[in-house]
C-alpha positions as a Markdown table, in Angstrom:
| # | Residue | x | y | z |
|---|---|---|---|---|
| 1 | Met | -0.9 | -0.3 | -2.8 |
| 2 | Ser | -1.1 | 2.7 | -0.5 |
| 3 | Ala | 1.4 | 1.1 | 1.9 |
| 4 | Leu | 3.9 | 1.0 | -1.0 |
| 5 | Leu | 3.4 | 4.7 | -2.1 |
| 6 | Leu | 5.8 | 6.2 | 0.4 |
| 7 | Pro | 8.7 | 3.9 | -0.2 |
| 8 | Ala | 8.1 | 4.2 | -4.0 |
| 9 | Leu | 8.3 | 8.1 | -3.7 |
| 10 | Leu | 11.5 | 7.8 | -1.5 |
| 11 | Cys | 13.1 | 5.5 | -4.1 |
| 12 | Leu | 12.2 | 8.2 | -6.8 |
| 13 | Val | 14.1 | 11.0 | -5.0 |
| 14 | Ser | 16.8 | 8.6 | -3.9 |
| 15 | Ala | 17.3 | 7.6 | -7.6 |
| 16 | Met | 17.5 | 11.3 | -8.6 |
| 17 | Ala | 20.3 | 11.9 | -6.0 |
| 18 | Tyr | 22.2 | 8.7 | -7.1 |
| 19 | Ala | 22.0 | 9.8 | -10.7 |
| 20 | Gly | 23.3 | 13.3 | -10.0 |
| 21 | Ala | 26.2 | 11.5 | -8.1 |
| 22 | Ala | 27.0 | 9.2 | -11.0 |
| 23 | Val | 27.1 | 11.9 | -13.5 |
| 24 | Val | 29.7 | 14.0 | -11.3 |
| 25 | Gln | 31.8 | 10.9 | -10.7 |
| 26 | Glu | 32.0 | 10.2 | -14.3 |
| 27 | Arg | 33.0 | 13.8 | -15.0 |
| 28 | Val | 35.6 | 13.7 | -12.3 |
| 29 | Ala | 36.9 | 10.4 | -13.7 |
| 30 | Ala | 37.1 | 11.6 | -17.3 |
| 31 | Gly | 38.3 | 15.0 | -16.7 |
| 32 | Pro | 41.9 | 16.2 | -15.6 |
| 33 | Ala | 42.7 | 15.7 | -11.9 |
| 34 | Gly | 42.4 | 18.9 | -9.9 |
| 35 | Ala | 45.7 | 18.3 | -8.2 |
| 36 | Pro | 48.6 | 16.1 | -9.1 |
| 37 | Gly | 49.1 | 12.7 | -7.6 |
| 38 | Pro | 46.9 | 9.6 | -7.2 |
| 39 | Cys | 44.6 | 11.3 | -4.9 |
| 40 | Gly | 43.8 | 14.1 | -7.4 |
| 41 | Pro | 40.0 | 13.3 | -7.6 |
| 42 | Leu | 39.7 | 13.4 | -3.8 |
| 43 | Arg | 40.9 | 17.0 | -3.9 |
| 44 | Arg | 38.2 | 18.2 | -6.2 |
| 45 | Pro | 35.1 | 19.7 | -4.7 |
| 46 | Ala | 33.1 | 18.1 | -7.4 |
| 47 | Trp | 34.0 | 14.6 | -6.1 |
| 48 | Trp | 32.9 | 15.5 | -2.5 |
| 49 | Gly | 29.7 | 16.9 | -4.1 |
| 50 | Ala | 29.2 | 13.4 | -5.5 |
| 51 | Val | 29.8 | 12.0 | -2.1 |
| 52 | Ala | 27.2 | 14.3 | -0.7 |
| 53 | Leu | 24.7 | 13.3 | -3.2 |
| 54 | Thr | 25.4 | 9.7 | -2.7 |
| 55 | Gly | 24.9 | 10.2 | 1.1 |
| 56 | Leu | 21.5 | 11.9 | 0.4 |
| 57 | Gly | 20.5 | 8.9 | -1.8 |
| 58 | Ala | 21.6 | 6.5 | 0.7 |
| 59 | Ala | 19.6 | 8.2 | 3.5 |
| 60 | Leu | 16.5 | 8.1 | 1.5 |
| 61 | His | 17.1 | 4.6 | 0.3 |
| 62 | Val | 17.4 | 3.7 | 4.0 |
| 63 | Ala | 14.1 | 5.2 | 4.7 |
| 64 | Ala | 12.5 | 3.4 | 1.7 |
| 65 | Leu | 13.9 | 0.1 | 3.0 |
| 66 | Ala | 12.3 | 0.8 | 6.4 |
| 67 | Tyr | 8.9 | 1.1 | 4.9 |
| 68 | Gly | 9.1 | -1.2 | 1.9 |
| 69 | Pro | 10.2 | -4.7 | 0.9 |
| 70 | Leu | 13.6 | -5.4 | -0.9 |
| 71 | Ser | 11.8 | -6.9 | -3.9 |
| 72 | Leu | 10.3 | -3.4 | -4.5 |
| 73 | Val | 13.0 | -0.9 | -3.3 |
| 74 | Gln | 15.9 | -2.5 | -5.1 |
| 75 | Pro | 14.3 | -2.7 | -8.6 |
| 76 | Leu | 13.3 | 0.8 | -8.4 |
| 77 | Gly | 16.9 | 1.8 | -8.1 |
| 78 | Ala | 17.0 | 1.2 | -11.9 |
| 79 | Leu | 15.5 | 4.6 | -12.1 |
| 80 | Thr | 19.0 | 5.9 | -11.5 |
| 81 | Ile | 20.0 | 5.5 | -15.1 |
| 82 | Val | 16.6 | 6.7 | -16.3 |
| 83 | Phe | 17.7 | 10.0 | -14.7 |
| 84 | Ala | 21.4 | 9.9 | -15.2 |
| 85 | Leu | 21.6 | 9.6 | -18.9 |
| 86 | Pro | 19.4 | 12.5 | -19.6 |
| 87 | Met | 21.4 | 14.4 | -17.1 |
| 88 | Ala | 24.5 | 13.5 | -18.9 |
| 89 | Ala | 23.0 | 14.5 | -22.3 |
| 90 | Val | 21.9 | 17.8 | -20.9 |
| 91 | Arg | 25.5 | 18.4 | -19.5 |
| 92 | Ala | 26.9 | 17.4 | -22.9 |
| 93 | Arg | 24.5 | 19.6 | -24.8 |
| 94 | Arg | 23.2 | 16.8 | -27.0 |
| 95 | Pro | 19.5 | 15.4 | -27.5 |
| 96 | Val | 18.6 | 12.2 | -25.8 |
| 97 | Gly | 17.2 | 10.9 | -29.1 |
| 98 | Pro | 14.3 | 8.5 | -29.9 |
| 99 | Ala | 16.3 | 5.4 | -28.5 |
| 100 | Gly | 16.9 | 7.1 | -25.2 |
| 101 | Arg | 13.1 | 8.1 | -24.9 |
| 102 | Arg | 12.2 | 4.4 | -25.8 |
| 103 | Gly | 14.4 | 3.0 | -23.2 |
| 104 | Ala | 13.2 | 5.3 | -20.5 |
| 105 | Val | 9.6 | 4.3 | -21.4 |
| 106 | Leu | 10.5 | 0.7 | -21.2 |
| 107 | Ala | 12.3 | 1.0 | -18.0 |
| 108 | Thr | 9.5 | 2.9 | -16.4 |
| 109 | Ala | 6.8 | 0.6 | -17.5 |
| 110 | Gly | 8.7 | -2.4 | -16.3 |
| 111 | Leu | 9.2 | -0.8 | -12.9 |
| 112 | Ala | 5.6 | 0.2 | -12.8 |
| 113 | Gly | 4.7 | -3.4 | -13.3 |
| 114 | Leu | 7.0 | -4.6 | -10.4 |
| 115 | Leu | 5.4 | -1.9 | -8.3 |
| 116 | Ala | 1.9 | -3.2 | -9.0 |
| 117 | Leu | 2.9 | -6.9 | -8.4 |
| 118 | Thr | 5.1 | -6.5 | -5.1 |
| 119 | Gly | 3.3 | -8.0 | -2.0 |
| 120 | Pro | 3.3 | -6.2 | 1.2 |
| 121 | Pro | 6.2 | -5.8 | 3.5 |
| 122 | Arg | 7.2 | -8.8 | 5.7 |
| 123 | Ala | 8.5 | -8.6 | 9.2 |
| 124 | Glu | 11.1 | -11.2 | 8.6 |
| 125 | Thr | 14.7 | -10.3 | 9.1 |
| 126 | Leu | 18.1 | -11.8 | 8.5 |
| 127 | Gly | 19.3 | -14.0 | 11.4 |
| 128 | Ala | 22.4 | -13.0 | 13.3 |
| 129 | Gly | 24.3 | -16.0 | 11.8 |
| 130 | Glu | 23.4 | -15.2 | 8.3 |
| 131 | Arg | 24.5 | -11.7 | 8.1 |
| 132 | Pro | 28.3 | -12.1 | 8.3 |
| 133 | Leu | 28.1 | -15.2 | 6.1 |
| 134 | Leu | 26.3 | -13.3 | 3.3 |
| 135 | Ala | 28.4 | -10.2 | 3.6 |
| 136 | Ala | 31.8 | -12.1 | 3.6 |
| 137 | Ala | 30.5 | -14.1 | 0.5 |
| 138 | Val | 29.5 | -11.0 | -1.4 |
| 139 | Leu | 32.8 | -9.3 | -0.4 |
| 140 | Ala | 34.8 | -12.4 | -1.5 |
| 141 | Gly | 32.9 | -12.3 | -4.9 |
| 142 | Ala | 33.5 | -8.6 | -5.4 |
| 143 | Thr | 37.3 | -8.9 | -4.6 |
| 144 | Ala | 37.4 | -11.6 | -7.2 |
| 145 | Leu | 35.8 | -9.5 | -9.7 |
| 146 | Ala | 38.0 | -6.5 | -9.0 |
| 147 | Leu | 41.1 | -8.7 | -9.2 |
| 148 | Gly | 40.1 | -10.0 | -12.5 |
| 149 | Ala | 39.3 | -6.6 | -13.8 |
| 150 | Arg | 42.9 | -5.9 | -13.7 |
| 151 | Arg | 43.5 | -8.3 | -16.4 |
| 152 | Ala | 41.1 | -6.6 | -18.8 |
| 153 | Arg | 42.8 | -4.9 | -21.7 |
| 154 | Arg | 39.7 | -2.8 | -22.8 |
| 155 | Ala | 38.6 | 0.1 | -20.4 |
| 156 | Val | 35.0 | -0.6 | -21.0 |
| 157 | Val | 35.4 | -4.2 | -20.0 |
| 158 | Arg | 37.3 | -3.3 | -16.9 |
| 159 | Gly | 34.5 | -0.9 | -16.1 |
| 160 | Val | 31.7 | -3.3 | -16.4 |
| 161 | Val | 33.4 | -5.8 | -14.1 |
| 162 | Leu | 34.1 | -3.2 | -11.6 |
| 163 | Ala | 30.6 | -2.1 | -11.8 |
| 164 | Ala | 29.3 | -5.5 | -11.3 |
| 165 | Ala | 31.4 | -5.9 | -8.2 |
| 166 | Ala | 30.1 | -2.5 | -6.9 |
| 167 | Gly | 26.5 | -3.5 | -7.6 |
| 168 | Ala | 26.9 | -6.8 | -5.6 |
| 169 | Val | 28.3 | -5.0 | -2.8 |
| 170 | Phe | 25.7 | -2.1 | -2.8 |
| 171 | Gly | 23.0 | -4.8 | -3.1 |
| 172 | Met | 24.3 | -6.6 | 0.0 |
| 173 | Ala | 24.6 | -3.3 | 1.8 |
| 174 | Ser | 20.8 | -2.7 | 1.2 |
| 175 | Val | 20.0 | -6.1 | 2.6 |
| 176 | Leu | 22.0 | -5.3 | 5.8 |
| 177 | Thr | 20.4 | -1.9 | 5.8 |
| 178 | Lys | 17.0 | -3.5 | 5.9 |
| 179 | Ala | 18.0 | -5.7 | 8.6 |
| 180 | Ala | 19.2 | -2.8 | 10.7 |
| 181 | Ala | 16.2 | -0.9 | 10.1 |
| 182 | Gln | 14.1 | -3.8 | 11.3 |
| 183 | Asp | 16.3 | -4.3 | 14.3 |
| 184 | Trp | 15.8 | -0.6 | 15.3 |
| 185 | Thr | 12.0 | -0.6 | 14.8 |
| 186 | Ser | 11.5 | -3.8 | 16.7 |
| 187 | His | 13.9 | -2.7 | 19.5 |
| 188 | Arg | 16.3 | -5.7 | 18.9 |
| 189 | Thr | 19.6 | -3.9 | 19.1 |
| 190 | Thr | 21.9 | -6.6 | 20.2 |
| 191 | Phe | 23.4 | -7.0 | 16.5 |
| 192 | Leu | 22.7 | -3.5 | 15.4 |
| 193 | Ala | 26.2 | -2.1 | 15.7 |
| 194 | Pro | 28.1 | -4.9 | 14.0 |
| 195 | Thr | 25.4 | -4.8 | 11.2 |
| 196 | Leu | 25.8 | -1.0 | 10.9 |
| 197 | Leu | 29.6 | -1.5 | 10.8 |
| 198 | Ala | 29.4 | -4.2 | 8.1 |
| 199 | Thr | 27.0 | -1.9 | 6.1 |
| 200 | Ala | 29.5 | 0.9 | 6.3 |
| 201 | Val | 32.3 | -1.2 | 5.0 |
| 202 | Leu | 30.2 | -2.6 | 2.1 |
| 203 | Ala | 29.1 | 0.9 | 1.1 |
| 204 | Ala | 32.7 | 2.4 | 1.2 |
| 205 | Ala | 33.8 | -0.4 | -1.0 |
| 206 | Gly | 31.0 | 0.1 | -3.3 |
| 207 | Met | 31.9 | 3.8 | -3.5 |
| 208 | Leu | 35.5 | 3.0 | -4.4 |
| 209 | Leu | 34.6 | 0.2 | -7.1 |
| 210 | Ser | 32.0 | 2.5 | -8.7 |
| 211 | Gln | 34.3 | 5.3 | -9.0 |
| 212 | Ala | 36.9 | 3.2 | -10.3 |
| 213 | Ser | 34.5 | 1.6 | -12.8 |
| 214 | Tyr | 34.1 | 5.0 | -14.6 |
| 215 | His | 37.8 | 5.6 | -15.7 |
| 216 | Gly | 37.9 | 5.4 | -19.4 |
| 217 | Ala | 34.6 | 3.4 | -19.7 |
| 218 | Gly | 32.2 | 6.3 | -19.8 |
| 219 | Leu | 29.0 | 6.6 | -17.8 |
| 220 | Ala | 26.4 | 4.2 | -19.7 |
| 221 | Ala | 28.0 | 0.8 | -19.4 |
| 222 | Pro | 29.2 | 0.9 | -15.9 |
| 223 | Leu | 26.0 | 2.6 | -14.5 |
| 224 | Ala | 23.7 | 0.2 | -16.3 |
| 225 | Thr | 25.7 | -2.8 | -15.0 |
| 226 | Leu | 25.6 | -1.4 | -11.6 |
| 227 | Thr | 22.0 | -0.7 | -11.8 |
| 228 | Ile | 21.0 | -4.3 | -13.0 |
| 229 | Val | 23.4 | -6.2 | -10.6 |
| 230 | Asn | 22.5 | -4.2 | -7.4 |
| 231 | Pro | 18.6 | -5.1 | -7.3 |
| 232 | Val | 19.3 | -8.7 | -8.6 |
| 233 | Val | 21.5 | -9.5 | -5.6 |
| 234 | Ala | 19.3 | -7.8 | -3.0 |
| 235 | Ala | 16.0 | -9.2 | -4.4 |
| 236 | Ala | 17.6 | -12.7 | -4.6 |
| 237 | Val | 18.2 | -12.4 | -0.9 |
| 238 | Gly | 14.8 | -10.9 | -0.2 |
| 239 | Thr | 13.0 | -13.7 | -2.0 |
| 240 | Ala | 15.3 | -16.6 | -1.0 |
| 241 | Val | 16.1 | -15.7 | 2.6 |
| 242 | Leu | 13.5 | -13.3 | 3.8 |
| 243 | Gly | 10.5 | -15.0 | 2.1 |
| 244 | Glu | 9.3 | -11.9 | 0.1 |
| 245 | Thr | 6.8 | -12.8 | -2.6 |
| 246 | Phe | 4.7 | -11.2 | -5.4 |
| 247 | Arg | 1.0 | -10.9 | -5.5 |
| 248 | Tyr | -1.2 | -13.5 | -7.2 |
| 249 | Gly | 1.1 | -16.5 | -6.5 |
| 250 | Val | 2.9 | -18.1 | -9.4 |
| 251 | Pro | 1.2 | -16.1 | -12.1 |
| 252 | Gly | 2.2 | -12.9 | -10.3 |
| 253 | Gly | 5.8 | -14.2 | -10.1 |
| 254 | Val | 5.7 | -14.8 | -13.8 |
| 255 | Leu | 4.4 | -11.4 | -14.7 |
| 256 | Ala | 7.0 | -9.9 | -12.2 |
| 257 | Ala | 9.7 | -11.7 | -14.1 |
| 258 | Leu | 8.4 | -10.2 | -17.4 |
| 259 | Ser | 8.3 | -6.7 | -15.9 |
| 260 | Gly | 11.9 | -7.1 | -14.8 |
| 261 | Ala | 12.8 | -8.2 | -18.4 |
| 262 | Val | 11.1 | -5.2 | -19.8 |
| 263 | Ala | 12.9 | -3.0 | -17.2 |
| 264 | Thr | 16.2 | -4.6 | -18.2 |
| 265 | Thr | 15.4 | -4.2 | -21.9 |
| 266 | Gly | 14.9 | -0.5 | -21.2 |
| 267 | Val | 18.2 | 0.0 | -19.2 |
| 268 | Thr | 19.9 | -1.8 | -22.1 |
| 269 | Thr | 18.3 | 0.5 | -24.6 |
| 270 | Leu | 19.4 | 3.5 | -22.7 |
| 271 | Thr | 22.9 | 2.1 | -22.5 |
| 272 | Arg | 23.1 | 1.6 | -26.1 |
| 273 | Ala | 21.7 | 5.0 | -26.8 |
| 274 | Ala | 24.5 | 6.9 | -24.7 |
| 275 | Pro | 28.0 | 7.5 | -26.0 |
| 276 | Asp | 30.8 | 5.3 | -24.8 |
| 277 | Gly | 33.9 | 6.2 | -23.2 |
| 278 | Pro | 37.1 | 6.9 | -25.1 |
| 279 | Ala | 38.1 | 3.8 | -27.1 |
| 280 | Gly | 41.7 | 4.0 | -26.4 |
| 281 | Ser | 41.5 | 4.6 | -22.7 |
| 282 | Pro | 44.0 | 2.5 | -20.7 |
| 283 | Ala | 42.7 | 0.2 | -17.9 |
| 284 | Arg | 44.0 | 1.5 | -14.6 |
| 285 | Pro | 44.5 | -1.1 | -11.7 |
| 286 | Val | 42.3 | -0.3 | -8.8 |
| 287 | Phe | 44.1 | -1.6 | -5.7 |
| 288 | Pro | 47.6 | -0.2 | -6.6 |
| 289 | Arg | 46.0 | 3.2 | -7.1 |
| 290 | Ile | 44.2 | 3.0 | -3.7 |
| 291 | Arg | 47.5 | 1.8 | -2.0 |
| 292 | Arg | 49.5 | 4.7 | -3.6 |
| 293 | Cys | 46.8 | 7.1 | -2.5 |
| 294 | Leu | 47.1 | 6.1 | 1.2 |
| 295 | Thr | 50.8 | 6.1 | 0.9 |
| 296 | His | 50.8 | 9.7 | -0.7 |
| 297 | Ala | 48.4 | 10.9 | 2.1 |
| 298 | Gly | 50.7 | 9.4 | 4.8 |
| 299 | Ala | 53.7 | 11.0 | 3.4 |
| 300 | Glu | 52.1 | 14.4 | 3.3 |
| 301 | Arg | 51.2 | 14.2 | 6.9 |
| 302 | Glu | 54.7 | 13.4 | 7.9 |
């Protein structure tokens, strides 16, 4: 268990940073743009503060992945919503309430169960041929989800679909980060540069998708979706491809599944305890806004 203490602590601080970033992102998405035009949020210092917090969370996440297994590090990312919703409640000057406290207890208990059942880190890493295939498959799935989100009439549905795409992309980015960390520590640097490049592309795509998911959908539903999808994708790769296991064999796996269900119940309870976004918020297409932003920026440079 002592070998898992450091990555668990790193995950704890990383989740705090990610939670702060999510709260700021949602505030930027819900509030008036600081400047006119499609790039308005990018001109607000608060948005860049969210980027800085995300960078801090990512750095700590990378360190956790270097010392701990995916099957532990990714589920602990669910602590993000445990921290984010109380932060949002404090900002809105409203109490968390009994449902919020119950959800936090369930999520924490489920994650503690996963921590106790997670096996020791393994030295296995993704092969050179597996990395581009997995990254391309996840990117294709995320693109399909983002395109499908444009058809959603309700903002909250669109936000959840975009958050699912962001969670899948972030989960795959964590898998590649784990592979890059193992390449570095074992001095196998042949595929390090392309792995880091693919990780950067996935992280940037996840950041854009997560920011878009908060438009009109509030904080709770998109963040809960991202929090659940992210570890599911990464842990699935960790167990199916990297051979990561839980303690005590099959009984340990069953108990880990039950712990995951308890944590998911807690996250869902936290989501229901939080206020939703505005009911009449219109759904905004993602890719046209990004295209207009780039066009607008190019015109300003000219």
